[in-house]
Each structure stands twice: as C-alpha cells, then as structure tokens.
PDB file of C-alpha atoms in Angstrom:
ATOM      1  CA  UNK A   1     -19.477 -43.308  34.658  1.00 70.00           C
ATOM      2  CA  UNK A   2     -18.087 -40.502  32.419  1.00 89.00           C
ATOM      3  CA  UNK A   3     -14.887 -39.129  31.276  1.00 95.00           C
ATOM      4  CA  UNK A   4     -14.620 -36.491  33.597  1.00 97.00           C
ATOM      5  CA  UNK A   5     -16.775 -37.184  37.293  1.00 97.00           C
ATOM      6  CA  UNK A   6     -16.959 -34.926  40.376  1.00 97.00           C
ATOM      7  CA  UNK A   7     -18.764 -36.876  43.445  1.00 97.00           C
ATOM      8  CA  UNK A   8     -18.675 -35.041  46.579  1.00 97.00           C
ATOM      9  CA  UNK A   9     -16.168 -32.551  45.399  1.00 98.00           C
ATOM     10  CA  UNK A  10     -15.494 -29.491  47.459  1.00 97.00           C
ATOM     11  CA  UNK A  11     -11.813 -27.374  47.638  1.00 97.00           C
ATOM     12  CA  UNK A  12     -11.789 -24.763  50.259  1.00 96.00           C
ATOM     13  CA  UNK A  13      -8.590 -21.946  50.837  1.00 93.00           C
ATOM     14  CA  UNK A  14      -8.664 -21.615  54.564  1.00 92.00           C
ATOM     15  CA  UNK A  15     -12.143 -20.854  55.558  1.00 91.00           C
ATOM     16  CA  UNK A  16     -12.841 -19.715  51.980  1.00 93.00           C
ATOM     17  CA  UNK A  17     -15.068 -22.445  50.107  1.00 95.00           C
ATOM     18  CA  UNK A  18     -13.568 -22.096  46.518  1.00 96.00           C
ATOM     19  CA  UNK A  19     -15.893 -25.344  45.577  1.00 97.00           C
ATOM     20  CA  UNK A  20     -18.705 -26.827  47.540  1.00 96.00           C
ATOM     21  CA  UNK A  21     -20.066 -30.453  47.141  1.00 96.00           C
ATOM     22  CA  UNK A  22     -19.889 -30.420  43.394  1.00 97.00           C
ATOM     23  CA  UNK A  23     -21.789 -33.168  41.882  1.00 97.00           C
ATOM     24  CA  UNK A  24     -21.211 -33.460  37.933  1.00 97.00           C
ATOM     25  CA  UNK A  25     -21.101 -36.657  35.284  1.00 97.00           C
ATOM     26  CA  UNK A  26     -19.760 -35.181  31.681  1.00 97.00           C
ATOM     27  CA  UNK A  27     -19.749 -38.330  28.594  1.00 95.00           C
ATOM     28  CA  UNK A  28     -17.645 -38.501  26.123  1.00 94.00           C
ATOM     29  CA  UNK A  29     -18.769 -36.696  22.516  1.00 93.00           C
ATOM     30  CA  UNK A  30     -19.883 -33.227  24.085  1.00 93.00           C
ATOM     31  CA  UNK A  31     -18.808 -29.801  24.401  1.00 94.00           C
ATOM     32  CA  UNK A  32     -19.870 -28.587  27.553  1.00 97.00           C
ATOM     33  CA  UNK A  33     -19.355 -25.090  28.854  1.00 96.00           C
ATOM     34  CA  UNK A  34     -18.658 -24.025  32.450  1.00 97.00           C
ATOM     35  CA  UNK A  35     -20.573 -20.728  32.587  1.00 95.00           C
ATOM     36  CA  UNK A  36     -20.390 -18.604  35.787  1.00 91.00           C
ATOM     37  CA  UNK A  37     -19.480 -15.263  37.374  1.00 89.00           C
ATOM     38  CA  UNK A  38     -15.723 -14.150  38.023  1.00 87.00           C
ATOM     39  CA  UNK A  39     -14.958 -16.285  41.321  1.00 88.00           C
ATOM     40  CA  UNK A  40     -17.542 -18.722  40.918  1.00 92.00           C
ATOM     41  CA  UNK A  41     -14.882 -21.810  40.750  1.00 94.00           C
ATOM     42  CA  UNK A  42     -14.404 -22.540  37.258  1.00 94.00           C
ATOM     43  CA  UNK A  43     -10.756 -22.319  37.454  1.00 94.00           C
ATOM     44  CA  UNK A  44     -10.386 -23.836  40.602  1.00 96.00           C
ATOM     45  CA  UNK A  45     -12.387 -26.907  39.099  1.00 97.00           C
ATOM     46  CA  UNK A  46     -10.148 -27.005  36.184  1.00 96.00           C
ATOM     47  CA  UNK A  47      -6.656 -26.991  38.589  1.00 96.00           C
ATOM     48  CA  UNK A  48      -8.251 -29.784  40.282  1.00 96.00           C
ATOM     49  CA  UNK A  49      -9.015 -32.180  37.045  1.00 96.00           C
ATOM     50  CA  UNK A  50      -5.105 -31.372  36.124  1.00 95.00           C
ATOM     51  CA  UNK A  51      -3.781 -31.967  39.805  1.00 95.00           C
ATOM     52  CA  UNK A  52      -2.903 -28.822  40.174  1.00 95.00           C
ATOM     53  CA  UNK A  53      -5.154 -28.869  43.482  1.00 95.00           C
ATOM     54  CA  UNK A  54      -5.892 -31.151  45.837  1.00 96.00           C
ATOM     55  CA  UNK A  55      -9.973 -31.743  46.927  1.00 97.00           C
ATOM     56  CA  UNK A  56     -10.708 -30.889  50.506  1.00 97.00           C
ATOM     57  CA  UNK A  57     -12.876 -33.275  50.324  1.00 97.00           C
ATOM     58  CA  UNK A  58     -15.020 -35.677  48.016  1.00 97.00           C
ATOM     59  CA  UNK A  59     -13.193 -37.124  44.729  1.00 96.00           C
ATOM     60  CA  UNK A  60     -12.846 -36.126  40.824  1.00 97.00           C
ATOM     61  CA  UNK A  61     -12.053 -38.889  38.436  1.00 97.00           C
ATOM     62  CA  UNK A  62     -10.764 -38.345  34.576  1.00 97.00           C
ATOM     63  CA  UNK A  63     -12.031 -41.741  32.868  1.00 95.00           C
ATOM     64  CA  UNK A  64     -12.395 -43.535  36.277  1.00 95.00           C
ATOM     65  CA  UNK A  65      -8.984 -42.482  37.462  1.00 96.00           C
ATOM     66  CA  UNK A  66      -8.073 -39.606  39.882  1.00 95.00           C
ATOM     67  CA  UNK A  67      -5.469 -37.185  38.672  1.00 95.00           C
ATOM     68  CA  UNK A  68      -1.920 -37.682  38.198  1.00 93.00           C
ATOM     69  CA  UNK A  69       0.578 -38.437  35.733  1.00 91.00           C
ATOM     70  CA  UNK A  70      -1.259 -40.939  33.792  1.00 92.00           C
ATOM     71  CA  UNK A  71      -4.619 -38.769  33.806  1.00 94.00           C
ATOM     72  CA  UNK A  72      -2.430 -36.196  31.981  1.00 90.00           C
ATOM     73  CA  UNK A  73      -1.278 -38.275  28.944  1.00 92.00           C
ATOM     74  CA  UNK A  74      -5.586 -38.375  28.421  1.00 94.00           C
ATOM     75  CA  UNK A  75      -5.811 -34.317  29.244  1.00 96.00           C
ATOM     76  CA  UNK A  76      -5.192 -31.294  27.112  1.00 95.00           C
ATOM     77  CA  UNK A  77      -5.281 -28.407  29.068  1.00 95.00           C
ATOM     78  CA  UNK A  78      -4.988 -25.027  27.856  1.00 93.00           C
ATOM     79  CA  UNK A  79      -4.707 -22.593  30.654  1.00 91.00           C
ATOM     80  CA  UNK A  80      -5.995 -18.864  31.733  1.00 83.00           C
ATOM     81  CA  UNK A  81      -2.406 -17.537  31.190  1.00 83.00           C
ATOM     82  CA  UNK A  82       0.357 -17.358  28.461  1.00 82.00           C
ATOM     83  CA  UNK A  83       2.739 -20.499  29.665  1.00 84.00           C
ATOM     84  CA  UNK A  84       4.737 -20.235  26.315  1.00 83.00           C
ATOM     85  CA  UNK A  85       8.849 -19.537  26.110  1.00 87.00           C
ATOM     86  CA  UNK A  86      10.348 -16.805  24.508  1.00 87.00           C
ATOM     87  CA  UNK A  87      13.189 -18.123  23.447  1.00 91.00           C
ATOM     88  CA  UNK A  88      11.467 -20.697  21.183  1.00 91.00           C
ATOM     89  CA  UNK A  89      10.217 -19.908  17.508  1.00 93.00           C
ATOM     90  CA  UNK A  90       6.927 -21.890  16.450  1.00 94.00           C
ATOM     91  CA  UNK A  91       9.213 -24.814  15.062  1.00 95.00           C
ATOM     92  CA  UNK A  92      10.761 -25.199  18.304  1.00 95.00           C
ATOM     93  CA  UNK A  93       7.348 -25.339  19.917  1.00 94.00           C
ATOM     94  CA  UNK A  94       6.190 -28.161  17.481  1.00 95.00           C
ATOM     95  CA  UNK A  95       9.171 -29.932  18.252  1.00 95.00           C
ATOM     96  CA  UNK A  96       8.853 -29.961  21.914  1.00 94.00           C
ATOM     97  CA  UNK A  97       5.090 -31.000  21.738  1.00 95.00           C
ATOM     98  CA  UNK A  98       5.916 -33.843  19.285  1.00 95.00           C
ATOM     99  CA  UNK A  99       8.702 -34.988  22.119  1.00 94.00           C
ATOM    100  CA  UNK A 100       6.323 -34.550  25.002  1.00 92.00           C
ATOM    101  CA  UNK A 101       3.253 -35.628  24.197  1.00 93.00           C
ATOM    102  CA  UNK A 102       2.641 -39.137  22.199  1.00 93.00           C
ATOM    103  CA  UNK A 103      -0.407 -38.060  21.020  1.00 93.00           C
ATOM    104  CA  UNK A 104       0.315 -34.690  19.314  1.00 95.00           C
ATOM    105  CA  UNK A 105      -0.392 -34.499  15.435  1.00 94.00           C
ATOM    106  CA  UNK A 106       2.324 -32.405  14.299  1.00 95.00           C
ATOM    107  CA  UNK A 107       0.689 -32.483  10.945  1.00 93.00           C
ATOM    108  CA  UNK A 108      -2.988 -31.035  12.113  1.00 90.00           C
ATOM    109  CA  UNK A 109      -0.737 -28.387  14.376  1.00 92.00           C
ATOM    110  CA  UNK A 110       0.745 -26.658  10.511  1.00 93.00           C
ATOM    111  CA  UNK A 111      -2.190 -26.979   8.584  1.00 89.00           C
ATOM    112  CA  UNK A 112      -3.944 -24.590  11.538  1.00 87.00           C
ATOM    113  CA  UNK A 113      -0.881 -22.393  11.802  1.00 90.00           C
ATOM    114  CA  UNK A 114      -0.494 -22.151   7.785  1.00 90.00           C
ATOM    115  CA  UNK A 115      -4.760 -21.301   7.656  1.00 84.00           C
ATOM    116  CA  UNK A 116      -3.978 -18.476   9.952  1.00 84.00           C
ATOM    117  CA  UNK A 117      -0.754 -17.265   7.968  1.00 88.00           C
ATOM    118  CA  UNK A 118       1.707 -17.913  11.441  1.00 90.00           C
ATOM    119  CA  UNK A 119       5.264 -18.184   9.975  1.00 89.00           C
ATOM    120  CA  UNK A 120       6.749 -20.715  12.051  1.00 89.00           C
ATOM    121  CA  UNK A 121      10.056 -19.157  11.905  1.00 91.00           C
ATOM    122  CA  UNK A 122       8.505 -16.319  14.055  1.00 89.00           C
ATOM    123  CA  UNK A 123      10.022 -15.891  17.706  1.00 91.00           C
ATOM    124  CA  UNK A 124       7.069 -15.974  19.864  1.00 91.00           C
ATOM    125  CA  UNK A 125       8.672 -13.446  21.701  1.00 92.00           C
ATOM    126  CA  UNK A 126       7.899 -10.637  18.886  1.00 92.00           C
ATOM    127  CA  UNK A 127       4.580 -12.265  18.727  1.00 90.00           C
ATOM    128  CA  UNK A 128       1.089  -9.806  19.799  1.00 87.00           C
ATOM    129  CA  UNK A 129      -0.818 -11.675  23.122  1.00 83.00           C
ATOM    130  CA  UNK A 130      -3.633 -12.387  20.673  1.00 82.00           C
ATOM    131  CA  UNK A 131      -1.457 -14.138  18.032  1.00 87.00           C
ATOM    132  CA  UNK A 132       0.527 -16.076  20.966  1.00 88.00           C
ATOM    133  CA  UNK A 133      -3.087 -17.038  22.346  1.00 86.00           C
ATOM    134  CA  UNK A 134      -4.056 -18.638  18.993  1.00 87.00           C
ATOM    135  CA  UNK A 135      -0.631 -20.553  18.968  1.00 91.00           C
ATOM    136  CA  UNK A 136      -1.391 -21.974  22.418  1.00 90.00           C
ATOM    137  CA  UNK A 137      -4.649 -23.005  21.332  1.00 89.00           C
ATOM    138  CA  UNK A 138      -3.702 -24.644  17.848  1.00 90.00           C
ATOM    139  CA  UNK A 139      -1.185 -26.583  20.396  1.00 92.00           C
ATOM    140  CA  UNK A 140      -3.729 -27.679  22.825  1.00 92.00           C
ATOM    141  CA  UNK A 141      -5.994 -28.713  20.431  1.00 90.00           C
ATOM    142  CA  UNK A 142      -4.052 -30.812  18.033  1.00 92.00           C
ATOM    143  CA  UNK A 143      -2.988 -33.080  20.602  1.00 93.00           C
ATOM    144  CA  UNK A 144      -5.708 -36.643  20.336  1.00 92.00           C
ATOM    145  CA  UNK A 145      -6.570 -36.760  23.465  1.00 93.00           C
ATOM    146  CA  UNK A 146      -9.789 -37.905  25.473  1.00 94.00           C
ATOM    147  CA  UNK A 147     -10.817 -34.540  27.513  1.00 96.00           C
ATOM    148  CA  UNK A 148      -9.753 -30.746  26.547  1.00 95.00           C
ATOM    149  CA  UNK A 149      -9.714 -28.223  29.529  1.00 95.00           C
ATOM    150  CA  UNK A 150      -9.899 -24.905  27.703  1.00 93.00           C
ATOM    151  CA  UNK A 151      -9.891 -21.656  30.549  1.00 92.00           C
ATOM    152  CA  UNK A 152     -10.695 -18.718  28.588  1.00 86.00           C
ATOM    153  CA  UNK A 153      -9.949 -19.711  25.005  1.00 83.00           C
ATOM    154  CA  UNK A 154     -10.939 -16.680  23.147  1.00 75.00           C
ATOM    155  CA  UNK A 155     -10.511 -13.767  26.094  1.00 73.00           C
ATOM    156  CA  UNK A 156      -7.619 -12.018  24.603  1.00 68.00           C
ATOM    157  CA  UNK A 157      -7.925 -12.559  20.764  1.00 71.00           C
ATOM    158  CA  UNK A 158      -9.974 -10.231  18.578  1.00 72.00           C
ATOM    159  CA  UNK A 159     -13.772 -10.087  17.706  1.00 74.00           C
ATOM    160  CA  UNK A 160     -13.166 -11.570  13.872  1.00 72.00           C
ATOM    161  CA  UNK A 161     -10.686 -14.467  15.582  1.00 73.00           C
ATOM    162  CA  UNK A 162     -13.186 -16.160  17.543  1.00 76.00           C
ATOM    163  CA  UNK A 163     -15.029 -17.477  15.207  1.00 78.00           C
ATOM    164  CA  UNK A 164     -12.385 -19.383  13.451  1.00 76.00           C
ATOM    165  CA  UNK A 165     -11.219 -20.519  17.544  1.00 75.00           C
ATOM    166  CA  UNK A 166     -14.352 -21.757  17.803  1.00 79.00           C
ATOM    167  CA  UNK A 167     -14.532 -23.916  14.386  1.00 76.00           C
ATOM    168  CA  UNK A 168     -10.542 -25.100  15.315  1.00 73.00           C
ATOM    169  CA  UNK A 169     -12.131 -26.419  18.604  1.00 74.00           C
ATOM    170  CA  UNK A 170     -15.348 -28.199  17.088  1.00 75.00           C
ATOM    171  CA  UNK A 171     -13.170 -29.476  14.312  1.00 72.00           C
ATOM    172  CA  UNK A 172     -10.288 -30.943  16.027  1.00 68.00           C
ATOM    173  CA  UNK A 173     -11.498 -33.012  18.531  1.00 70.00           C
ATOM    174  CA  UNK A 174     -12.298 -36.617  18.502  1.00 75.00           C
ATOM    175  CA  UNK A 175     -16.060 -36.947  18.608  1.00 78.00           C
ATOM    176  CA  UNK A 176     -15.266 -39.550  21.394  1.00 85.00           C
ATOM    177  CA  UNK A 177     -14.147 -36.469  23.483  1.00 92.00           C
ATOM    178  CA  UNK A 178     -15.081 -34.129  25.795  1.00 95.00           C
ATOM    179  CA  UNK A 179     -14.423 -30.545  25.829  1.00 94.00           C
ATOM    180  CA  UNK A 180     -15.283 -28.165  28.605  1.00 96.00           C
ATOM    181  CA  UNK A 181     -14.618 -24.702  27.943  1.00 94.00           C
ATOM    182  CA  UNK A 182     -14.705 -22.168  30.233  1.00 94.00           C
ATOM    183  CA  UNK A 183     -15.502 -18.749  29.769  1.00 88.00           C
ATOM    184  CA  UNK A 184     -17.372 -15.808  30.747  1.00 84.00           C
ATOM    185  CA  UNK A 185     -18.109 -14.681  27.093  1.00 84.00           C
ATOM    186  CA  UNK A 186     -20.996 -16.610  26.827  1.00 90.00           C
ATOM    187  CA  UNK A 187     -22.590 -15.057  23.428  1.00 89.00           C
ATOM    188  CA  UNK A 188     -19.841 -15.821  21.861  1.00 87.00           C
ATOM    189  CA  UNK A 189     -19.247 -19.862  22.323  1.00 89.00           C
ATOM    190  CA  UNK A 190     -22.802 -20.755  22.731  1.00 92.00           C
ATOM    191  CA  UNK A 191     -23.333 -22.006  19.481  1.00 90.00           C
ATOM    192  CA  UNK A 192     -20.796 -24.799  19.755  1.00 90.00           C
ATOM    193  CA  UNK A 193     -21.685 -26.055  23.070  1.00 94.00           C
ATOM    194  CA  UNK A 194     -24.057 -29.168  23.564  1.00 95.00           C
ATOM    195  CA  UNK A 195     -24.568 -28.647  27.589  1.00 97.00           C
ATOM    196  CA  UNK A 196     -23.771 -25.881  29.938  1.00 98.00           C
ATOM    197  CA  UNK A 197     -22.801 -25.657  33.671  1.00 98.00           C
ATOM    198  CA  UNK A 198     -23.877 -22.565  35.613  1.00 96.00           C
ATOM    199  CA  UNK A 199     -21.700 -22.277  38.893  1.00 95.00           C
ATOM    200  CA  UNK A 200     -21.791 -19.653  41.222  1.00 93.00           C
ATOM    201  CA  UNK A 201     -20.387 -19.376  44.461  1.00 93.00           C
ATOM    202  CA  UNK A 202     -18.599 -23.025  44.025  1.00 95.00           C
ATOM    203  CA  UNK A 203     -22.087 -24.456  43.516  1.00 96.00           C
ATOM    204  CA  UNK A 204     -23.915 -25.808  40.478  1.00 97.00           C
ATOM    205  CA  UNK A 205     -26.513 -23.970  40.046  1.00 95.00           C
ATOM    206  CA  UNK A 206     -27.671 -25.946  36.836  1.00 96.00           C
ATOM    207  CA  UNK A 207     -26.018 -28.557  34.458  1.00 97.00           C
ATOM    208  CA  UNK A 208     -28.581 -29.253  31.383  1.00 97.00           C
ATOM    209  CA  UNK A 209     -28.629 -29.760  27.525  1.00 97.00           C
ATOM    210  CA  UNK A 210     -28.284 -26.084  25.635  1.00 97.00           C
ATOM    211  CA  UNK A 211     -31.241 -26.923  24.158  1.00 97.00           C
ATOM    212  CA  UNK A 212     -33.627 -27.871  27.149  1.00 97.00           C
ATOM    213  CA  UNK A 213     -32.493 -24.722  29.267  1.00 97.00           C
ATOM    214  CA  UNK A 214     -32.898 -22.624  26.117  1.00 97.00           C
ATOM    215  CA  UNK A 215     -36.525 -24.572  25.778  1.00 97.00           C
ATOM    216  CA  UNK A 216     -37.422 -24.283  29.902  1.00 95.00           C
ATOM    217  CA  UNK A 217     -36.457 -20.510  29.946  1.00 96.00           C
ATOM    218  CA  UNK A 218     -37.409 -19.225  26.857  1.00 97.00           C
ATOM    219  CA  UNK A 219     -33.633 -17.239  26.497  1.00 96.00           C
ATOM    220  CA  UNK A 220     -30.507 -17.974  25.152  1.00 96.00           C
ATOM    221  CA  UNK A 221     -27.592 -18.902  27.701  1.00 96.00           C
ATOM    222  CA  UNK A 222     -26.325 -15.658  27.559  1.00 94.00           C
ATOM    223  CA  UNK A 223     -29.971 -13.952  28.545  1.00 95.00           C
ATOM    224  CA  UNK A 224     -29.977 -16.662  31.236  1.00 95.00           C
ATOM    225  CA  UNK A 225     -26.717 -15.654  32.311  1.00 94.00           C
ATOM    226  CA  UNK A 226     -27.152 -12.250  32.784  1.00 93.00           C
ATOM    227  CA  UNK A 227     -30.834 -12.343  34.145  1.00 92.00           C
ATOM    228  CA  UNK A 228     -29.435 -15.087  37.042  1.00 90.00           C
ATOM    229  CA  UNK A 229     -26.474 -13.086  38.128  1.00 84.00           C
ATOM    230  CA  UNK A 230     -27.337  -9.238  37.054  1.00 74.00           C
ATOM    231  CA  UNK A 231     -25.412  -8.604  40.777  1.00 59.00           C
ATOM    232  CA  UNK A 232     -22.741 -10.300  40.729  1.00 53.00           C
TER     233      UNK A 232
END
C-alpha cells in the first residue's frame, strides 16, 4: 500500500465523467507529477484526496485512510487559486499557520521568505499575484507533513522564479514524502520529478518512472506531452 491509493476511483458531475476507474499506488520518497490536458481531471483528483469531493464510486486512501479530518493533519495542499486574507501581513500569516497546523516549521517558513527578500511586515493585500503565489507556496511547503498536493505551483510567478519554486519544493520535503504536483507546464518541473502521470479524459493514460518513459519513447515528458495530445 502507498501513501496516497486510488482503487476503483471514478467522480462523475451529472452525466459528465470528471474521473473514470482510476487505478494509481504513489510510495512515499517521490515527486510525482500529474501531467495532462486542461480538463483531464487533475484537479478533480486533487479535491478528492482533500475531501473536497466525494467518489462516485471506487475509494482513495491517504496512508490507508480515506479522507477527512485526520487525513488533513498528514496533507499539505496548496491550491489552483489565491485562498490568502487581505487583511493579514506575512507575520499574521505565520502566526495563524503555527496555531493551525502542529506540524508547521515557523523557522523553515522565514528563512524562505528572508532568501526571497519578502518583508513580513508587508500587507498581502499590496502584494503582486506572483509574490502572493510564492508566499502560499513557502506556507504549504514548510509544513512536515507526509503528502504535498501542489495544483499549479509555478502558473502565475515569473520565468526566473520557478526555478528557485522548484528547489524550495525538492528541498523542503521529508524524503519520506510524497509530492504530486500538478501542472500543465511540463518543461519546466520535469527535472525534479521521479514519476509522471499522464491523464486525459479522467483516465490514466500512463503512470511510469521519468526515466523509463523518457528511455521507451526516446523524448522528454514534455515532447511526449505534446506529441500524445497535439489536439486537445
């Protein structure tokens, strides 16, 4: 059994199949990416590891449990959208992490904040969406948990940010986690990821090492990519 299992799993909206019969086992220690076409499910998938959704049918299970309060206090979930108050400044926002969430290392949170120069007397309401992004994500990630959900990471920040989102994810998490990121900028993250899941159409298409698809095809994930679903 892994950290994060899907057996079965299928969510439909009405007669719209959102996910169909998703079968998926992701271990601790990797950092997987869920790769796919806007609409293929990758949110939808996410919602339903955070009980956000409920399956139609079949079952996920975050370290052997389905989702609910408890499977929370093992998540960190960093959502598609900006979910941060106004009203708070960046010390506010440490504060109320270090209240909610037993696990959040206050300490990792300002050393990523100071490397980026983020004054943490700053109200994030007079901060730009790509600055407010990277505080989201410095939260997220300095929490110790077992699984990070990451939904578009690096979509709104610029070019010359990514890279440093990209070494904040692969060096603050606890090599006895799991990280699935997804994202439709493929180039850009495939360097950090050990396995990738293509999904299209709420089906997985193919779930493999980095490595042995980049070996099979003879193309980078991104080449895959855009060779599979040119169409779409």
């Amino acid at each position: 059994m892994g950290i994060l299992d899907c057996r079965n799993l299928t969510k439909k909206y009405g007669a719209d199949t959102a996910l169909d019969n998703v079968n998926l086992e992701l271990i601790p220690g990797r950092i997987v990416g869920l790769l796919g076409p806007n609409g293929s499910g990758k949110t939808t998938l996410i919602k339903l590891c955070m009980n956000l959704l409920k399956p139609t049918s079949g079952e996920i299970l975050i370290d052997g449990m389905k989702p609910g309060p408890y499977t929370k206090s093992l998540v960190s979930y960093l959502p598609d959208r900006d979910i941060l108050e106004n009203w708070m400044n960046v010390l506010q926002l440490l504060d109320f992490y270090t209240d909610f969430y037993q696990d959040f290392d206050a300490g990792r949170a300002v050393n990523m904040l100071s490397s980026l120069g983020i004054d943490e007397r700053m109200p994030l309401r007079k901060m730009s969406k790509g600055t407010r992004e990277k505080v989201q994500l410095i939260m997220t990630m300095s929490r110790r948990a077992k699984v990070y959900l990451l939904d578009e990471p690096i979509a709104g920040v610029d070019p010359a940010a990514r890279d440093y989102i990209l070494r904040t994810i692969i060096s603050n998490y606890d090599p006895e986690a799991m990280v699935l990121i997804s994202t439709h900028l493929i180039a850009d993250v495939e360097s950090v990821l050990d396995e990738a899941i293509f999904i299209r159409q709420g089906r997985v298409d193919l779930f493999d090492s980095c490595d042995s698809i980049r070996e099979r095809t003879g193309l980078t994930l991104d080449e895959y990519f855009r060779r599979t679903y040119h169409f779409e």
